[in-house]
Short mmCIF file of C-alpha atoms in Angstrom, two decimals:
data_model
loop_
_atom_site.label_atom_id
_atom_site.label_comp_id
_atom_site.label_asym_id
_atom_site.label_seq_id
_atom_site.Cartn_x
_atom_site.Cartn_y
_atom_site.Cartn_z
CA MET A 1 -19.88 -13.81 6.33
CA ARG A 2 -22.62 -15.07 4.16
CA ARG A 3 -22.02 -18.75 3.72
CA ILE A 4 -25.25 -19.49 2.08
CA ALA A 5 -23.42 -19.18 -1.10
CA LEU A 6 -21.01 -22.44 -0.47
CA SER A 7 -24.32 -24.75 -0.54
CA GLY A 8 -26.48 -22.95 -2.92
CA LEU A 9 -25.22 -20.28 -5.67
CA LEU A 10 -21.37 -20.84 -4.85
CA ALA A 11 -21.74 -24.61 -5.84
CA ALA A 12 -23.80 -23.94 -8.74
CA THR A 13 -21.29 -21.61 -9.93
CA LEU A 14 -18.26 -23.60 -9.27
CA ALA A 15 -19.91 -26.42 -11.10
CA SER A 16 -20.57 -24.36 -14.52
CA LEU A 17 -17.01 -22.69 -14.49
CA PRO A 18 -15.38 -23.43 -17.79
CA LEU A 19 -12.41 -26.18 -17.84
CA ALA A 20 -9.30 -24.80 -18.18
CA THR A 21 -8.02 -24.16 -21.87
CA LEU A 22 -4.88 -24.32 -23.43
CA ALA A 23 -3.74 -20.63 -22.30
CA GLN A 24 -0.06 -20.50 -21.71
CA GLU A 25 0.89 -20.59 -18.05
CA VAL A 26 3.41 -18.22 -16.41
CA THR A 27 4.93 -18.72 -12.98
CA LEU A 28 4.92 -15.50 -10.57
CA ASP A 29 6.39 -14.66 -7.29
CA THR A 30 4.07 -13.93 -4.63
CA ALA A 31 3.91 -13.45 -1.01
CA GLN A 32 3.13 -17.32 -0.66
CA GLY A 33 6.09 -18.55 -2.91
CA PRO A 34 5.78 -19.01 -6.78
CA VAL A 35 2.61 -19.74 -8.41
CA THR A 36 1.89 -20.98 -11.69
CA LEU A 37 -1.17 -19.83 -13.52
CA PRO A 38 -2.85 -19.23 -16.86
CA ALA A 39 -1.27 -15.95 -18.49
CA THR A 40 -3.62 -13.02 -19.37
CA PRO A 41 -6.64 -13.58 -17.03
CA ARG A 42 -9.46 -11.49 -18.61
CA SER A 43 -11.92 -11.22 -15.21
CA VAL A 44 -9.51 -10.16 -12.21
CA ALA A 45 -11.26 -9.57 -8.60
CA VAL A 46 -8.74 -7.53 -6.29
CA TYR A 47 -8.85 -7.16 -2.90
CA ASP A 48 -5.85 -5.35 -2.10
CA MET A 49 -5.35 -1.60 -2.61
CA ALA A 50 -1.47 -1.58 -3.60
CA ALA A 51 -2.34 -4.28 -6.24
CA LEU A 52 -5.48 -2.00 -7.53
CA ASP A 53 -3.04 0.73 -7.68
CA THR A 54 -0.37 -1.06 -9.72
CA LEU A 55 -3.03 -2.63 -11.66
CA GLN A 56 -4.37 0.88 -12.85
CA ALA A 57 -0.74 1.83 -13.76
CA PHE A 58 -0.83 -1.00 -16.33
CA ASP A 59 -4.20 0.25 -17.45
CA VAL A 60 -5.72 -3.37 -16.21
CA VAL A 61 -9.30 -2.66 -15.17
CA PRO A 62 -10.60 -5.32 -12.40
CA THR A 63 -14.14 -6.70 -12.86
CA GLY A 64 -14.54 -7.07 -9.02
CA THR A 65 -13.23 -5.18 -6.16
CA ILE A 66 -14.13 -4.11 -2.47
CA ASP A 67 -17.36 -2.32 -1.74
CA ARG A 68 -15.65 1.10 -0.49
CA ILE A 69 -12.51 2.04 -1.94
CA LEU A 70 -10.91 5.17 0.63
CA VAL A 71 -7.75 5.89 -1.66
CA PRO A 72 -9.13 8.91 -3.69
CA ALA A 73 -6.64 8.13 -6.53
CA LEU A 74 -8.25 4.70 -6.86
CA GLN A 75 -12.04 5.41 -6.91
CA ASP A 76 -12.08 5.56 -10.50
CA ALA A 77 -9.84 2.35 -11.01
CA ALA A 78 -12.63 -0.23 -11.52
CA PRO A 79 -15.24 1.47 -13.32
CA GLY A 80 -18.41 -0.90 -13.40
CA ALA A 81 -16.58 -3.30 -11.24
CA THR A 82 -18.91 -5.74 -9.03
CA PRO A 83 -18.71 -5.15 -5.48
CA VAL A 84 -17.46 -8.27 -3.81
CA GLY A 85 -17.26 -7.46 -0.04
CA THR A 86 -14.45 -5.83 2.14
CA LEU A 87 -10.94 -6.21 2.60
CA PHE A 88 -11.66 -8.12 5.59
CA GLU A 89 -14.81 -9.84 4.63
CA PRO A 90 -15.27 -11.08 1.01
CA ASP A 91 -18.56 -11.56 -0.27
CA LEU A 92 -18.02 -14.93 -1.53
CA GLU A 93 -21.70 -15.25 -3.13
CA ALA A 94 -21.11 -12.18 -5.29
CA LEU A 95 -17.58 -13.36 -6.00
CA ALA A 96 -18.97 -16.85 -7.38
CA ALA A 97 -21.39 -15.04 -9.40
CA LEU A 98 -18.70 -12.96 -10.91
CA ALA A 99 -16.45 -16.16 -11.55
CA PRO A 100 -13.56 -14.22 -12.00
CA ASP A 101 -10.20 -16.07 -13.84
CA LEU A 102 -8.11 -14.71 -10.90
CA VAL A 103 -8.59 -13.21 -7.30
CA ILE A 104 -5.77 -10.91 -5.88
CA VAL A 105 -5.54 -10.64 -2.05
CA GLY A 106 -2.69 -8.75 -0.05
CA GLY A 107 -2.14 -7.01 3.24
CA ARG A 108 -5.32 -6.58 5.12
CA SER A 109 -7.15 -9.23 3.14
CA MET A 110 -4.37 -11.87 2.99
CA THR A 111 -6.04 -13.75 5.50
CA GLN A 112 -8.89 -14.31 3.24
CA LEU A 113 -6.68 -16.36 0.44
CA ALA A 114 -8.06 -19.83 1.30
CA ALA A 115 -11.81 -18.38 1.44
CA VAL A 116 -11.60 -16.89 -2.04
CA GLY A 117 -9.70 -19.59 -3.32
CA GLN A 118 -13.00 -21.86 -3.18
CA VAL A 119 -14.12 -19.67 -5.71
CA ALA A 120 -11.34 -19.10 -8.18
CA PRO A 121 -7.61 -19.28 -8.68
CA ALA A 122 -6.15 -16.62 -6.02
CA ILE A 123 -2.86 -15.07 -5.15
CA ASP A 124 -1.53 -13.20 -2.28
CA MET A 125 0.53 -10.08 -3.23
CA SER A 126 1.17 -8.89 0.06
CA LEU A 127 4.20 -6.43 0.62
CA GLY A 128 6.44 -7.15 3.36
CA PRO A 129 8.69 -4.70 5.37
CA ASP A 130 11.30 -4.24 2.35
CA LEU A 131 8.44 -2.51 0.26
CA LEU A 132 10.80 -1.26 -2.14
CA ALA A 133 12.08 -4.61 -3.24
CA ASP A 134 8.44 -6.26 -2.97
CA ALA A 135 7.13 -3.11 -5.20
CA ARG A 136 9.54 -3.76 -7.71
CA ALA A 137 8.75 -7.57 -7.80
CA ARG A 138 5.11 -7.01 -7.98
CA ILE A 139 5.40 -4.89 -10.84
CA THR A 140 7.31 -7.48 -12.42
CA ALA A 141 4.99 -10.12 -11.72
CA TYR A 142 2.05 -8.22 -13.16
CA GLY A 143 3.90 -7.34 -16.19
CA THR A 144 4.39 -11.15 -16.75
CA LEU A 145 0.92 -12.01 -15.81
CA PHE A 146 -0.82 -9.58 -18.33
CA ASP A 147 1.98 -10.21 -21.11
CA MET A 148 3.44 -6.46 -20.62
CA SER A 149 6.90 -7.06 -19.57
CA ASP A 150 8.09 -3.76 -21.43
CA ARG A 151 5.57 -1.59 -19.59
CA ALA A 152 6.93 -3.17 -16.47
CA ALA A 153 10.64 -2.28 -17.35
CA GLU A 154 9.45 1.33 -18.22
CA MET A 155 7.64 1.41 -14.80
CA THR A 156 10.50 0.19 -12.61
CA ALA A 157 12.86 2.22 -14.40
CA THR A 158 10.57 5.56 -13.51
CA LEU A 159 10.63 3.84 -9.84
CA ASP A 160 14.56 3.76 -9.70
CA SER A 161 14.90 7.12 -11.34
CA ARG A 162 12.37 8.95 -8.56
CA LEU A 163 14.46 7.29 -5.87
CA GLU A 164 17.60 8.54 -7.05
CA ASP A 165 16.22 12.15 -7.13
CA LEU A 166 15.07 11.75 -3.63
CA ARG A 167 18.08 10.21 -2.46
CA ASP A 168 19.67 13.28 -3.81
CA ALA A 169 17.36 15.70 -2.29
CA ALA A 170 17.91 13.70 1.15
CA GLU A 171 21.75 13.74 1.20
CA GLY A 172 22.83 15.54 4.25
CA GLN A 173 19.49 16.31 5.76
CA GLY A 174 20.09 14.78 9.24
CA SER A 175 17.39 12.59 11.16
CA ALA A 176 13.69 11.97 10.73
CA LEU A 177 11.10 10.94 12.98
CA ILE A 178 8.28 9.12 11.51
CA VAL A 179 4.85 9.83 13.37
CA MET A 180 1.34 8.25 12.53
CA THR A 181 -1.57 10.16 14.57
CA ASN A 182 -4.83 8.35 15.13
CA GLY A 183 -7.11 10.97 16.43
CA PRO A 184 -5.27 12.22 19.83
CA LYS A 185 -2.94 9.08 19.99
CA MET A 186 0.55 9.28 18.36
CA SER A 187 2.66 6.42 17.56
CA ALA A 188 6.26 6.53 16.14
CA TYR A 189 7.86 3.93 13.42
CA GLY A 190 11.48 3.19 12.91
CA ALA A 191 13.62 1.51 10.14
CA GLY A 192 12.17 -1.95 10.89
CA SER A 193 8.39 -1.10 10.84
CA ARG A 194 5.80 -0.81 8.16
CA PHE A 195 6.97 2.58 7.37
CA GLY A 196 10.72 1.79 7.67
CA TRP A 197 10.82 2.00 3.95
CA ILE A 198 11.02 5.65 3.75
CA PHE A 199 14.47 5.47 5.79
CA ASP A 200 15.66 3.22 2.99
CA ALA A 201 14.59 5.42 0.18
CA THR A 202 15.51 8.61 1.59
CA GLY A 203 18.91 7.66 3.69
CA LEU A 204 17.96 9.82 6.24
CA THR A 205 18.84 8.52 9.83
CA GLU A 206 16.44 7.60 12.61
CA ALA A 207 16.23 10.26 15.15
CA VAL A 208 15.35 7.45 17.81
CA PRO A 209 16.85 4.00 17.00
CA GLY A 210 15.48 1.14 18.03
CA LEU A 211 11.81 1.88 18.19
CA ASP A 212 9.33 -0.99 18.68
CA ASP A 213 8.54 -2.29 14.94
CA ALA A 214 5.27 -3.63 15.67
CA SER A 215 2.55 -2.89 13.27
CA HIS A 216 1.00 -0.52 15.33
CA GLY A 217 4.28 1.32 16.14
CA GLN A 218 5.49 2.47 19.42
CA ALA A 219 3.05 4.88 21.38
CA ILE A 220 4.66 8.16 22.09
CA SER A 221 3.94 11.60 23.57
CA HIS A 222 4.57 15.35 22.98
CA GLU A 223 7.59 14.75 25.47
CA PHE A 224 9.27 12.02 23.31
CA ILE A 225 8.85 14.17 20.17
CA ALA A 226 10.49 17.12 22.02
CA GLU A 227 13.52 14.90 23.51
CA ALA A 228 14.08 12.89 19.85
CA ASP A 229 14.30 16.50 18.44
CA PRO A 230 14.39 15.33 14.80
CA ASP A 231 15.78 17.50 11.76
CA TRP A 232 12.83 16.32 9.80
CA LEU A 233 8.96 15.28 11.39
CA LEU A 234 7.31 13.02 8.67
CA VAL A 235 3.25 12.68 9.86
CA ILE A 236 0.93 10.03 8.59
CA ASP A 237 -2.82 10.83 9.77
CA ARG A 238 -4.35 7.61 10.04
CA GLY A 239 -7.92 9.00 10.82
CA ALA A 240 -7.70 11.04 7.63
CA ALA A 241 -6.91 8.02 5.59
CA ILE A 242 -9.73 6.15 6.53
CA GLY A 243 -12.10 8.88 6.95
CA ALA A 244 -12.50 8.96 10.70
CA ASP A 245 -14.24 11.53 12.59
CA GLY A 246 -11.88 13.32 15.38
CA ALA A 247 -8.68 15.56 15.74
CA GLY A 248 -6.41 15.69 12.58
CA ALA A 249 -2.54 15.38 12.81
CA THR A 250 -1.92 19.11 13.10
CA GLU A 251 -4.34 19.38 15.93
CA THR A 252 -2.82 16.31 17.83
CA LEU A 253 0.65 17.76 17.30
CA ALA A 254 0.14 21.05 18.45
CA SER A 255 2.07 21.70 21.62
CA ALA A 256 4.79 24.11 22.49
CA LEU A 257 6.77 20.91 23.09
CA VAL A 258 6.64 19.93 19.46
CA GLU A 259 6.90 23.60 18.09
CA GLY A 260 10.16 23.63 19.81
CA THR A 261 11.61 21.29 17.62
CA THR A 262 14.27 21.83 15.16
CA ALA A 263 11.73 20.22 12.70
CA TRP A 264 8.89 22.57 13.43
CA GLN A 265 11.21 25.65 13.79
CA GLN A 266 12.69 24.95 10.61
CA ASP A 267 9.50 24.44 8.61
CA GLN A 268 10.43 20.82 7.96
CA VAL A 269 7.31 18.96 8.73
CA ILE A 270 6.14 16.68 5.98
CA LEU A 271 2.45 15.69 5.92
CA LEU A 272 2.39 12.55 3.96
CA ASP A 273 -0.63 11.65 1.88
CA PRO A 274 -2.66 9.49 4.23
CA ALA A 275 -4.09 7.17 1.90
CA ALA A 276 -1.19 6.57 -0.15
CA THR A 277 0.83 5.75 2.76
CA TYR A 278 -1.49 4.11 5.15
CA ILE A 279 -3.67 2.22 2.68
CA SER A 280 -1.99 1.60 -0.67
CA ALA A 281 1.78 1.90 0.36
CA GLY A 282 3.64 -0.23 -2.47
CA GLY A 283 1.07 0.42 -5.28
CA TYR A 284 3.13 2.00 -8.24
CA GLY A 285 1.11 4.96 -8.08
CA SER A 286 1.26 5.70 -4.49
CA MET A 287 5.10 5.06 -4.36
CA ILE A 288 5.72 7.82 -7.12
CA GLY A 289 3.58 10.11 -5.27
CA THR A 290 5.09 9.66 -2.22
CA LEU A 291 8.74 9.65 -3.38
CA ASP A 292 7.80 12.97 -5.46
CA LEU A 293 6.29 14.68 -2.21
CA LEU A 294 9.35 13.66 -0.30
CA THR A 295 11.64 14.86 -2.82
CA GLU A 296 9.89 18.40 -3.35
CA ALA A 297 9.91 18.89 0.70
CA LEU A 298 13.53 17.98 1.04
CA SER A 299 14.88 20.15 -1.78
CA ASP A 300 13.19 22.86 -0.24
CA GLY A 301 15.02 22.06 2.94
CA THR A 302 18.21 22.23 0.80
CA ASP A 303 17.23 25.63 -0.25
CA SER A 304 16.45 27.02 3.15
#
């Protein structure tokens, strides 16, 4: 990380920042607890893709964001924004030059809260394992922050409607196994994991209860999938999400063992949008897209 800014441009910029005005203040629920801030910030730097996703739904355009946005649906969410580093390493010099009213971190960038907080007011809007509840809370918080509570209520109502459609489609559809591929490697995720919200959203049962809920999941093999024999196989291709070279999910899964499962035989393998599920999960657009994809696939399963 470049630290010259802390003794040079950063110090000068901090000294030149305007004093707080009489702007109305609001209190938001964040991942670190309630935080009181001036309402309707005009310049916002965003280091979290779920936050960028939800802000896009509010038509809020950040003035600063990360150097490289991997989520295709978000690549035009901040046109003209100043690059201010990466999710893991903020460029404090660029951030200080931007002098935003607010900085938003979350997820992969949450550990940088203190660093960016040297430059401007900062909040951690990470999403926890209860992704559905946290996604609703973030929509409400952004609606309050930007004086768009009516818009937030509409977005929450749409989310709830999509969830109801999904649960109807998933009723009686049996078990599921969530698998993430990473080149030739595979991991499975259960109800208590980062992708456990899918079980909550669908009502599908776990093909293998009690999986390790570590962030990287439980390492598995083709034999594991065959023994689990899920009715539905839900697949996330991490390599595709981050633009890595190597084997894709379909190639990694290909084996007589996997092809003998109920999910494969019944054409009940769902390839989830990798970026929306792995990088921007919990963002409004990503949530709606994933719910719609699952609803369509499970509805086809009902008809088959």
